[in-house]
Tab-separated table of C-alpha atoms and ligand atoms in Angstrom:
chain	number	residue	atom	x	y	z
A	1	MET	CA	3.662	-62.484	-39.179
A	2	HIS	CA	5.115	-64.368	-42.221
A	3	GLU	CA	2.042	-64.170	-44.315
A	4	ALA	CA	1.371	-60.377	-43.212
A	5	ALA	CA	4.920	-59.772	-44.171
A	6	LEU	CA	4.591	-60.862	-48.041
A	7	ALA	CA	0.933	-59.446	-48.276
A	8	THR	CA	2.848	-56.095	-47.233
A	9	LEU	CA	5.584	-56.142	-49.325
A	10	ASP	CA	3.120	-57.039	-52.274
A	11	ARG	CA	0.602	-54.561	-51.608
A	12	ASN	CA	3.318	-51.731	-51.383
A	13	TRP	CA	4.985	-52.871	-54.980
A	14	ARG	CA	4.441	-50.598	-57.481
A	15	GLY	CA	5.318	-52.294	-60.614
A	16	GLY	CA	9.537	-51.618	-60.493
A	17	TYR	CA	9.700	-50.486	-56.707
A	18	THR	CA	8.268	-50.487	-53.414
A	19	VAL	CA	7.009	-47.730	-51.560
A	20	PRO	CA	7.688	-47.834	-47.691
A	21	SER	CA	4.323	-46.983	-46.951
A	22	PRO	CA	1.510	-46.275	-49.271
A	23	ARG	CA	-0.193	-43.183	-47.198
A	24	LEU	CA	2.907	-41.679	-45.722
A	25	TYR	CA	5.934	-42.332	-48.337
A	26	PRO	CA	4.340	-42.458	-52.052
A	27	PHE	CA	7.409	-42.947	-53.562
A	28	GLN	CA	11.096	-44.728	-53.502
A	29	TRP	CA	13.144	-43.930	-50.680
A	30	ASN	CA	17.244	-45.018	-50.906
A	31	TRP	CA	17.956	-47.106	-47.407
A	32	ASP	CA	14.453	-48.227	-47.393
A	33	SER	CA	14.847	-49.920	-50.850
A	34	GLY	CA	18.113	-51.384	-49.844
A	35	PHE	CA	16.297	-53.452	-46.713
A	36	ILE	CA	13.191	-54.164	-48.942
A	37	ALA	CA	15.437	-56.132	-51.273
A	38	LEU	CA	16.458	-58.239	-48.527
A	39	GLY	CA	13.051	-59.399	-48.066
A	40	LEU	CA	11.691	-59.557	-51.874
A	41	ALA	CA	14.845	-61.760	-51.972
A	42	TRP	CA	13.027	-64.817	-50.879
A	43	HIS	CA	9.558	-64.970	-52.839
A	44	ARG	CA	9.868	-62.315	-55.222
A	45	PRO	CA	13.750	-62.524	-56.341
A	46	GLU	CA	13.157	-61.103	-59.823
A	47	ARG	CA	11.639	-58.147	-58.019
A	48	ALA	CA	14.862	-57.712	-55.526
A	49	LEU	CA	16.610	-56.812	-58.688
A	50	GLN	CA	14.098	-54.710	-60.198
A	51	GLU	CA	14.028	-52.674	-56.858
A	52	ILE	CA	17.607	-52.081	-56.889
A	53	ARG	CA	17.867	-51.216	-60.458
A	54	SER	CA	14.997	-48.704	-60.080
A	55	MET	CA	16.413	-46.991	-57.219
A	56	PHE	CA	20.006	-46.785	-59.249
A	57	ARG	CA	17.929	-45.022	-62.326
A	58	GLY	CA	17.939	-41.867	-60.030
A	59	GLN	CA	21.850	-41.731	-59.304
A	60	TRP	CA	23.306	-38.308	-60.512
A	61	ALA	CA	26.127	-38.132	-62.865
A	62	ASN	CA	28.593	-37.218	-59.907
A	63	GLY	CA	27.635	-40.331	-57.956
A	64	LEU	CA	24.981	-39.046	-55.641
A	65	LEU	CA	22.338	-41.631	-54.960
A	66	PRO	CA	19.221	-39.570	-53.831
A	67	HIS	CA	17.384	-39.954	-51.134
A	68	ILE	CA	13.629	-40.242	-52.951
A	69	ASN	CA	12.922	-40.754	-56.502
A	70	PHE	CA	9.803	-39.426	-57.474
A	71	HIS	CA	8.719	-42.266	-59.954
A	72	GLU	CA	5.082	-40.871	-59.904
A	73	SER	CA	3.447	-37.609	-58.920
A	74	SER	CA	1.473	-37.527	-55.773
A	75	PRO	CA	0.147	-34.226	-54.445
A	76	ASP	CA	-0.250	-35.686	-51.258
A	77	TYR	CA	3.349	-35.473	-50.084
A	78	PHE	CA	5.542	-32.257	-49.182
A	79	PRO	CA	8.187	-31.711	-49.990
A	80	GLY	CA	7.957	-33.043	-53.777
A	81	PRO	CA	10.052	-32.182	-56.709
A	82	ALA	CA	8.791	-28.468	-56.588
A	83	VAL	CA	10.749	-27.653	-53.615
A	84	TRP	CA	13.676	-29.908	-54.450
A	85	GLN	CA	14.086	-28.101	-57.778
A	86	THR	CA	16.794	-30.591	-58.926
A	87	ALA	CA	15.422	-30.451	-62.672
A	88	ALA	CA	17.653	-27.691	-63.600
A	89	VAL	CA	20.835	-29.384	-62.091
A	90	ALA	CA	23.075	-30.930	-64.931
A	91	ALA	CA	24.078	-33.834	-62.588
A	92	ALA	CA	20.698	-35.025	-62.137
A	93	PRO	CA	19.077	-38.008	-64.452
A	94	ARG	CA	16.508	-36.878	-67.236
A	95	GLY	CA	13.208	-38.158	-67.122
A	96	LEU	CA	12.984	-39.030	-63.197
A	97	ALA	CA	12.628	-36.540	-60.532
A	98	THR	CA	14.692	-36.867	-57.490
A	99	SER	CA	15.533	-35.432	-54.203
A	100	GLY	CA	18.966	-33.734	-54.208
A	101	ILE	CA	20.340	-34.998	-50.905
A	102	THR	CA	21.270	-38.860	-50.138
A	103	GLN	CA	20.658	-41.698	-47.207
A	104	PRO	CA	23.122	-43.963	-45.499
A	105	PRO	CA	25.194	-46.382	-47.861
A	106	VAL	CA	23.563	-49.754	-47.610
A	107	PHE	CA	23.745	-51.220	-50.978
A	108	ALA	CA	26.887	-52.657	-50.872
A	109	PHE	CA	26.004	-54.785	-47.878
A	110	VAL	CA	22.739	-55.550	-49.506
A	111	VAL	CA	24.034	-56.896	-52.716
A	112	GLU	CA	26.612	-59.223	-50.701
A	113	ARG	CA	23.786	-60.316	-48.567
A	114	LEU	CA	21.788	-61.369	-51.796
A	115	LEU	CA	24.511	-63.726	-52.601
A	116	THR	CA	23.254	-66.198	-50.145
A	117	THR	CA	19.496	-66.054	-51.036
A	118	PRO	CA	17.450	-67.362	-54.177
A	119	VAL	CA	18.216	-64.101	-56.098
A	120	ALA	CA	21.778	-65.275	-56.731
A	121	GLN	CA	20.240	-68.348	-58.515
A	122	LEU	CA	18.775	-66.341	-61.128
A	123	PRO	CA	20.218	-66.474	-64.753
A	124	GLU	CA	20.542	-62.407	-64.450
A	125	TRP	CA	22.390	-62.317	-61.149
A	126	ALA	CA	26.027	-62.419	-63.072
A	127	ASN	CA	24.963	-59.384	-65.428
A	128	PHE	CA	23.242	-57.758	-62.379
A	129	LEU	CA	26.261	-57.842	-60.442
A	130	ALA	CA	28.687	-56.431	-63.213
A	131	GLU	CA	26.259	-53.747	-63.873
A	132	ILE	CA	25.679	-52.607	-59.955
A	133	TYR	CA	29.254	-52.868	-59.009
A	134	PRO	CA	30.578	-49.562	-60.604
A	135	LYS	CA	27.294	-47.763	-59.378
A	136	ILE	CA	27.852	-48.309	-56.030
A	137	LEU	CA	31.715	-47.684	-56.306
A	138	ALA	CA	30.737	-44.407	-57.946
A	139	PHE	CA	28.042	-43.672	-54.751
A	140	HIS	CA	30.803	-44.248	-52.324
A	141	ARG	CA	33.494	-42.191	-54.461
A	142	TYR	CA	31.195	-39.453	-54.695
A	143	LEU	CA	30.955	-39.474	-50.609
A	144	TYR	CA	34.790	-39.444	-50.459
A	145	THR	CA	35.303	-36.697	-52.925
A	146	HIS	CA	32.461	-34.472	-52.195
A	147	ARG	CA	31.723	-34.901	-48.529
A	148	ASP	CA	35.163	-35.013	-46.756
A	149	PRO	CA	36.806	-31.711	-47.286
A	150	HIS	CA	39.633	-32.088	-45.220
A	151	GLY	CA	40.419	-35.860	-46.172
A	152	GLU	CA	39.750	-37.119	-42.754
A	153	GLY	CA	37.994	-40.341	-43.850
A	154	LEU	CA	34.827	-39.130	-42.286
A	155	VAL	CA	31.867	-38.184	-44.638
A	156	TYR	CA	29.281	-35.651	-43.653
A	157	ILE	CA	25.664	-35.089	-43.940
A	158	GLN	CA	24.392	-31.882	-44.862
A	159	HIS	CA	20.467	-32.638	-43.947
A	160	ASN	CA	19.298	-34.418	-40.942
A	161	TRP	CA	17.292	-36.858	-43.703
A	162	GLU	CA	20.738	-38.129	-44.751
A	163	SER	CA	20.804	-39.720	-41.471
A	164	GLY	CA	17.869	-41.699	-41.744
A	165	THR	CA	17.230	-40.547	-38.275
A	166	ASP	CA	15.322	-37.706	-39.077
A	167	ASN	CA	14.517	-35.818	-35.817
A	168	SER	CA	17.041	-37.311	-33.347
A	169	PRO	CA	17.695	-35.207	-30.480
A	170	ALA	CA	21.514	-35.102	-31.767
A	171	TRP	CA	20.443	-32.795	-34.460
A	172	ASP	CA	19.008	-30.211	-32.075
A	173	SER	CA	21.751	-28.300	-31.107
A	174	VAL	CA	22.457	-27.897	-35.023
A	175	PHE	CA	18.899	-26.791	-35.707
A	176	ASP	CA	19.026	-24.214	-32.502
A	177	ALA	CA	21.611	-22.674	-34.112
A	178	ILE	CA	19.516	-21.716	-37.516
A	179	ASP	CA	17.949	-18.474	-37.580
A	180	VAL	CA	14.447	-18.984	-39.346
A	181	SER	CA	12.773	-15.692	-38.449
A	182	ARG	CA	12.933	-14.765	-41.961
A	183	ALA	CA	12.205	-18.395	-43.410
A	184	ARG	CA	9.145	-19.449	-45.016
A	185	GLU	CA	6.419	-20.882	-43.213
A	186	VAL	CA	5.659	-24.621	-44.115
A	187	ALA	CA	3.251	-25.998	-41.561
A	188	HIS	CA	0.173	-25.498	-43.734
A	189	LEU	CA	2.183	-27.547	-46.694
A	190	ARG	CA	2.765	-30.530	-44.422
A	191	ARG	CA	0.898	-33.544	-45.177
A	192	ASP	CA	2.298	-36.174	-42.885
A	193	THR	CA	0.419	-35.142	-39.755
A	194	ARG	CA	-2.874	-35.356	-41.572
A	195	SER	CA	-2.290	-39.139	-41.746
A	196	VAL	CA	-0.474	-40.001	-38.604
A	197	ASP	CA	-0.879	-38.661	-35.005
A	198	ALA	CA	1.434	-35.376	-35.072
A	199	ALA	CA	2.516	-36.279	-31.628
A	200	HIS	CA	4.435	-39.060	-33.110
A	201	ARG	CA	5.742	-36.987	-35.826
A	202	PRO	CA	8.561	-34.216	-36.055
A	203	THR	CA	7.269	-30.307	-35.041
A	204	ASP	CA	6.444	-27.732	-37.185
A	205	GLU	CA	9.239	-25.715	-35.913
A	206	ASN	CA	11.763	-28.465	-36.688
A	207	TYR	CA	10.138	-28.799	-40.208
A	208	ARG	CA	10.696	-24.967	-41.000
A	209	ARG	CA	14.248	-25.811	-40.397
A	210	TYR	CA	14.583	-28.937	-42.670
A	211	ILE	CA	13.102	-27.082	-45.566
A	212	THR	CA	15.407	-23.767	-45.156
A	213	LEU	CA	18.026	-26.144	-45.571
A	214	VAL	CA	16.572	-27.824	-49.181
A	215	ASP	CA	15.826	-24.073	-50.137
A	216	LEU	CA	19.521	-23.096	-49.492
A	217	PHE	CA	20.602	-26.221	-51.359
A	218	ALA	CA	18.291	-25.190	-54.302
A	219	ARG	CA	19.800	-21.926	-54.452
A	220	CYS	CA	23.300	-23.112	-54.283
A	221	GLY	CA	22.350	-25.371	-57.220
A	222	TYR	CA	23.574	-28.507	-55.414
A	223	ASP	CA	27.293	-27.641	-55.692
A	224	ASP	CA	28.699	-29.375	-52.715
A	225	ALA	CA	31.433	-26.880	-52.158
A	226	ALA	CA	29.052	-23.944	-51.963
A	227	ILE	CA	26.951	-25.962	-49.701
A	228	ALA	CA	29.852	-26.740	-47.611
A	229	ARG	CA	30.582	-23.039	-47.429
A	230	GLU	CA	27.398	-21.866	-46.431
A	231	SER	CA	25.216	-24.653	-44.869
A	232	PRO	CA	24.809	-24.588	-40.901
A	233	PHE	CA	24.456	-28.501	-41.045
A	234	LEU	CA	27.407	-30.530	-41.841
A	235	VAL	CA	27.774	-33.542	-39.582
A	236	GLN	CA	29.752	-36.388	-39.054
A	237	ASP	CA	27.330	-38.819	-38.192
A	238	VAL	CA	28.007	-42.233	-36.690
A	239	LEU	CA	25.805	-44.265	-38.113
A	240	PHE	CA	26.346	-43.047	-41.702
A	241	ASN	CA	29.951	-43.648	-41.422
A	242	SER	CA	29.334	-46.962	-40.006
A	243	LEU	CA	27.449	-48.069	-42.646
A	244	LEU	CA	29.826	-46.618	-45.221
A	245	ALA	CA	32.672	-48.749	-43.536
A	246	ARG	CA	30.363	-52.014	-43.534
A	247	SER	CA	29.688	-51.370	-47.358
A	248	ASN	CA	33.216	-50.638	-48.274
A	249	LEU	CA	33.883	-54.269	-46.742
A	250	SER	CA	31.120	-55.657	-48.842
A	251	LEU	CA	32.303	-53.747	-51.951
A	252	ILE	CA	35.755	-55.058	-51.800
A	253	ALA	CA	34.433	-58.570	-51.248
A	254	LEU	CA	32.283	-58.031	-54.716
A	255	GLY	CA	35.027	-56.445	-56.527
A	256	ARG	CA	37.207	-59.474	-55.744
A	257	ARG	CA	34.750	-61.436	-57.222
A	258	LEU	CA	34.593	-59.713	-60.223
A	259	GLY	CA	38.266	-59.386	-60.646
A	260	ALA	CA	38.193	-55.708	-60.015
A	261	ASP	CA	41.268	-53.632	-58.431
A	262	THR	CA	39.855	-52.671	-55.141
A	263	ARG	CA	43.002	-50.625	-53.759
A	264	GLU	CA	41.000	-47.493	-53.877
A	265	ILE	CA	38.342	-48.965	-51.496
A	266	GLU	CA	40.920	-50.298	-49.368
A	267	THR	CA	42.412	-47.024	-48.794
A	268	TRP	CA	39.235	-45.183	-48.002
A	269	HIS	CA	38.125	-48.169	-45.636
A	270	ALA	CA	41.356	-47.957	-43.468
A	271	ARG	CA	41.006	-44.582	-43.176
A	272	THR	CA	37.205	-44.482	-42.055
A	273	ILE	CA	37.641	-47.152	-39.225
A	274	ALA	CA	40.679	-45.169	-37.754
A	275	ALA	CA	38.686	-41.986	-37.959
A	276	ILE	CA	35.311	-43.419	-36.238
A	277	ASN	CA	37.868	-44.805	-33.844
A	278	THR	CA	39.256	-41.651	-32.751
A	279	LYS	CA	37.184	-38.707	-33.560
A	280	LEU	CA	33.838	-40.465	-33.107
A	281	TRP	CA	34.630	-42.502	-30.180
A	282	ASP	CA	34.705	-41.036	-26.449
A	283	PRO	CA	36.876	-43.096	-24.198
A	284	ALA	CA	35.653	-41.296	-21.058
A	285	ARG	CA	31.737	-42.227	-21.613
A	286	GLY	CA	32.484	-45.228	-23.561
A	287	PHE	CA	30.422	-44.705	-26.365
A	288	TYR	CA	30.466	-43.415	-30.018
A	289	PHE	CA	29.134	-39.842	-30.863
A	290	SER	CA	28.466	-37.914	-33.978
A	291	TYR	CA	30.425	-34.638	-34.760
A	292	ASP	CA	29.274	-31.293	-35.417
A	293	LEU	CA	31.889	-30.191	-38.260
A	294	ARG	CA	30.331	-26.552	-38.627
A	295	ALA	CA	30.386	-25.682	-34.732
A	296	GLY	CA	33.738	-27.955	-34.310
A	297	HIS	CA	32.600	-30.066	-31.406
A	298	SER	CA	31.272	-33.747	-30.754
A	299	ILE	CA	27.537	-33.959	-29.892
A	300	PRO	CA	26.996	-35.912	-26.627
A	301	ILE	CA	23.594	-37.417	-26.916
A	302	LYS	CA	23.283	-41.344	-26.701
A	303	THR	CA	21.349	-42.642	-29.484
A	304	SER	CA	21.222	-45.870	-31.370
A	305	SER	CA	23.265	-44.677	-34.060
A	306	GLY	CA	26.365	-45.131	-31.680
A	307	PHE	CA	25.893	-48.793	-31.533
A	308	MET	CA	26.609	-49.062	-35.522
A	309	PRO	CA	30.382	-49.039	-35.553
A	310	LEU	CA	29.633	-52.963	-34.203
A	311	PHE	CA	27.969	-53.604	-37.085
A	312	ALA	CA	30.778	-52.313	-39.060
A	313	GLY	CA	32.877	-54.948	-36.912
A	314	ILE	CA	35.515	-52.071	-35.990
A	315	CYS	CA	35.333	-52.201	-32.175
A	316	ASP	CA	37.968	-53.759	-29.915
A	317	ALA	CA	37.500	-55.452	-26.625
A	318	THR	CA	36.975	-52.411	-24.615
A	319	GLN	CA	34.832	-50.675	-27.100
A	320	ARG	CA	32.608	-53.682	-27.331
A	321	ALA	CA	32.204	-54.395	-23.577
A	322	ALA	CA	31.542	-50.367	-23.060
A	323	LEU	CA	28.673	-50.561	-25.368
A	324	ALA	CA	27.257	-53.893	-24.213
A	325	ARG	CA	27.079	-52.106	-20.920
A	326	HIS	CA	25.370	-49.055	-22.460
A	327	LEU	CA	22.740	-51.327	-24.314
A	328	VAL	CA	21.487	-52.861	-21.146
A	329	THR	CA	21.832	-50.009	-18.601
A	330	SER	CA	21.085	-46.387	-20.215
A	331	PHE	CA	18.948	-47.761	-23.349
A	332	ALA	CA	17.166	-50.531	-21.278
A	333	PRO	CA	16.521	-49.652	-17.629
A	334	ASP	CA	15.358	-53.266	-16.971
A	335	GLU	CA	14.259	-56.585	-18.717
A	336	ARG	CA	10.670	-55.520	-19.117
A	337	TRP	CA	11.947	-52.756	-21.737
A	338	ARG	CA	12.363	-53.545	-25.376
A	339	LEU	CA	15.607	-53.097	-27.185
A	340	CYS	CA	16.900	-50.936	-28.888
A	341	PRO	CA	15.293	-47.675	-28.207
A	342	SER	CA	16.484	-44.946	-30.876
A	343	THR	CA	17.661	-42.278	-27.868
A	344	ALA	CA	18.744	-43.834	-24.700
A	345	VAL	CA	16.153	-43.530	-21.948
A	346	ASP	CA	18.477	-41.644	-19.453
A	347	GLU	CA	18.631	-38.811	-22.031
A	348	PRO	CA	16.416	-35.731	-21.040
A	349	ALA	CA	15.282	-35.671	-24.881
A	350	PHE	CA	14.184	-39.264	-24.804
A	351	ASP	CA	10.562	-39.561	-25.732
A	352	PRO	CA	9.306	-42.811	-25.888
A	353	VAL	CA	6.601	-42.388	-28.882
A	354	LYS	CA	8.310	-39.497	-31.044
A	355	TYR	CA	9.744	-40.788	-34.335
A	356	TRP	CA	13.875	-41.206	-33.712
A	357	ARG	CA	13.636	-39.642	-30.396
A	358	GLY	CA	12.980	-43.121	-28.490
A	359	PRO	CA	11.100	-45.719	-30.488
A	360	VAL	CA	12.667	-48.663	-31.623
A	361	TRP	CA	13.161	-49.017	-35.201
A	362	VAL	CA	13.125	-52.395	-37.146
A	363	ASN	CA	16.260	-51.605	-39.572
A	364	VAL	CA	18.450	-50.539	-36.496
A	365	ASN	CA	17.771	-53.352	-34.693
A	366	TRP	CA	18.340	-55.780	-37.622
A	367	MET	CA	21.829	-53.850	-38.122
A	368	LEU	CA	22.407	-53.845	-34.330
A	369	TYR	CA	21.503	-57.977	-34.337
A	370	HIS	CA	24.165	-58.527	-37.101
A	371	GLY	CA	26.481	-56.226	-35.151
A	372	LEU	CA	26.311	-58.130	-31.617
A	373	LEU	CA	26.798	-61.398	-33.474
A	374	ARG	CA	30.025	-60.233	-35.239
A	375	SER	CA	31.381	-58.640	-31.987
A	376	GLY	CA	30.710	-62.254	-29.921
A	377	LEU	CA	27.748	-61.104	-27.954
A	378	PRO	CA	25.224	-63.432	-29.037
A	379	GLU	CA	22.873	-63.441	-26.061
A	380	LEU	CA	22.618	-59.899	-26.647
A	381	ALA	CA	21.802	-60.411	-30.360
A	382	ALA	CA	19.399	-63.190	-29.360
A	383	ARG	CA	17.429	-60.457	-27.259
A	384	VAL	CA	17.199	-57.965	-29.992
A	385	LYS	CA	15.684	-60.499	-32.323
A	386	ARG	CA	13.314	-61.625	-29.875
A	387	ASP	CA	12.239	-58.127	-28.925
A	388	THR	CA	11.658	-57.239	-32.554
A	389	LEU	CA	9.987	-60.405	-33.540
A	390	ALA	CA	7.644	-59.915	-30.542
A	391	TYR	CA	6.862	-56.546	-31.620
A	392	LEU	CA	5.957	-57.468	-35.204
A	393	ARG	CA	4.115	-60.418	-33.932
A	394	GLU	CA	1.820	-58.879	-31.463
A	395	GLU	CA	1.541	-55.359	-32.686
A	396	GLY	CA	1.927	-55.733	-36.459
A	397	LEU	CA	4.094	-54.575	-39.187
A	398	TRP	CA	4.284	-50.803	-38.021
A	399	GLU	CA	7.021	-48.124	-38.559
A	400	TYR	CA	8.170	-47.884	-35.122
A	401	PHE	CA	7.678	-48.949	-31.548
A	402	ASP	CA	6.992	-47.727	-28.251
A	403	PRO	CA	10.186	-49.329	-25.859
A	404	ARG	CA	8.467	-48.870	-22.616
A	405	PRO	CA	6.941	-51.932	-20.569
A	406	PRO	CA	3.439	-52.728	-21.683
A	407	THR	CA	0.474	-51.075	-19.935
A	408	ALA	CA	-3.155	-52.042	-20.437
A	409	GLY	CA	-4.640	-50.045	-23.197
A	410	ARG	CA	-1.637	-48.222	-24.428
A	411	THR	CA	-0.724	-49.339	-27.806
A	412	ARG	CA	2.921	-49.829	-28.875
A	413	GLY	CA	3.054	-49.718	-32.663
A	414	LEU	CA	3.696	-46.166	-34.063
A	415	GLY	CA	3.534	-44.183	-36.918
A	416	THR	CA	2.211	-45.918	-40.115
A	417	ASP	CA	1.339	-49.861	-40.210
A	418	GLY	CA	2.108	-51.981	-43.314
A	419	PHE	CA	5.592	-50.430	-43.226
A	420	SER	CA	7.933	-52.295	-45.915
A	421	TRP	CA	11.243	-52.459	-44.342
A	422	SER	CA	9.474	-53.833	-41.043
A	423	ALA	CA	7.950	-56.437	-43.452
A	424	ALA	CA	11.180	-57.193	-45.427
A	425	LEU	CA	13.446	-57.751	-42.344
A	426	ALA	CA	11.173	-59.725	-40.557
A	427	LEU	CA	11.550	-62.173	-43.681
A	428	ASP	CA	15.290	-61.876	-43.703
A	429	TRP	CA	15.178	-62.886	-40.153
A	430	LEU	CA	12.903	-65.688	-40.641
A	431	HIS	CA	14.447	-67.155	-43.713
A	432	HIS	CA	18.064	-66.512	-43.248
A	433	GLU	CA	20.129	-67.603	-40.128
A	434	THR	CA	23.566	-66.527	-41.429
A	435	PRO	CA	25.244	-63.596	-39.775
A	436	LEU	CA	26.141	-60.622	-42.340
B	501	GLC	C1	11.619	-41.505	-42.588
B	501	GLC	C2	12.697	-42.172	-41.906
B	501	GLC	C3	13.606	-42.716	-42.747
B	501	GLC	C4	12.908	-43.235	-43.963
B	501	GLC	C5	11.842	-42.631	-44.604
B	501	GLC	C6	11.003	-43.597	-45.236
B	501	GLC	O1	12.005	-40.131	-43.389
B	501	GLC	O2	13.273	-41.368	-40.756
B	501	GLC	O3	14.732	-43.223	-42.333
B	501	GLC	O4	14.069	-43.665	-44.848
B	501	GLC	O5	10.793	-42.494	-43.566
B	501	GLC	O6	10.795	-44.584	-44.955
């Protein structure tokens, strides 16, 4: 597995950045690149720095860190730069095409973790830290000033691709409310379903809605105030806000190292953890749920995102116990199931092979592992790690995995193989025992 992971990262390296997978995702993705840097750290430390620097080359003047940097053109990808139409936006960078939305904020905790890897021994490290800190800070500031219209301490996502959990059933009710009767057809433009089994990917109906939102953003010229007024998709996602909270903590730690004034971040942080624990916590069900800001109600579907407050380290004893119970009941009916399905097995929408509607993802498991350790639940943490490494060893470095007990003749590795963050986080697990 170790050799395969190294070979995968080398194969997916494009001289400056890493593609998540050559066939399906031929550019640089935001949170992928953060997780990938953690794997590069051990054998290719210089590349870890290049990876992060390449990602921030795409940062907009208003602080937005795009979810894709289109470093090269590729006819095999939809939606490409022609659909995003960000070239005309004043805040977008010159000389590099990017998408116009973001992804969960991982870079502060990624950079903090690099401190305890060979990367921090590079002569360049101190310069890198001083250079990257204000950029990450600008991204967090963008989120708090552009994505939190009521000053709640919770930022909203404006597209399901910003959640990282693309076709999670949590977004179904939002998309069902979108009228696409006059929207353009996009099924014939898709490329993903040519290289990967369509049964494992989002449906055409979903895709049409995803692109309808992108078309709306382009029409609004990526003006966040206009989007907040007009868009049907405004969601306070529990994963996104939990990663923001975790990253705030790391940013404070990095800022203090640099002798910076971190009070602004501390204020954000306090508001965010309080808001996650009130607005997104459901005491009756003992679980965290995202909130549909447009419709004005919580989205009561149990997904693995609901465990991410553990990773942020913001749960009290009652919350930790309730989450632990859910993990070993509704997410794994018995010991033969592997953790952690992206959607609870007892949800009607659960689908064991369809992307974020049931399969296990390595990055979520890695964050869950650290969250469980940090929450004083080492046995459960060990189970998550064991389950993940077993998949990677037995099946290979797939994008996601079927959580059901094995059956002869059914393959459990799904999506695309040679997937970069599966390889990178395997390396982090194999080299780095320290909890984050
Ligand atoms: C899919 C995933 C997303 C990831 C991207 C690139 O869209 O849902 O989380 O960043 O692929 O790997």
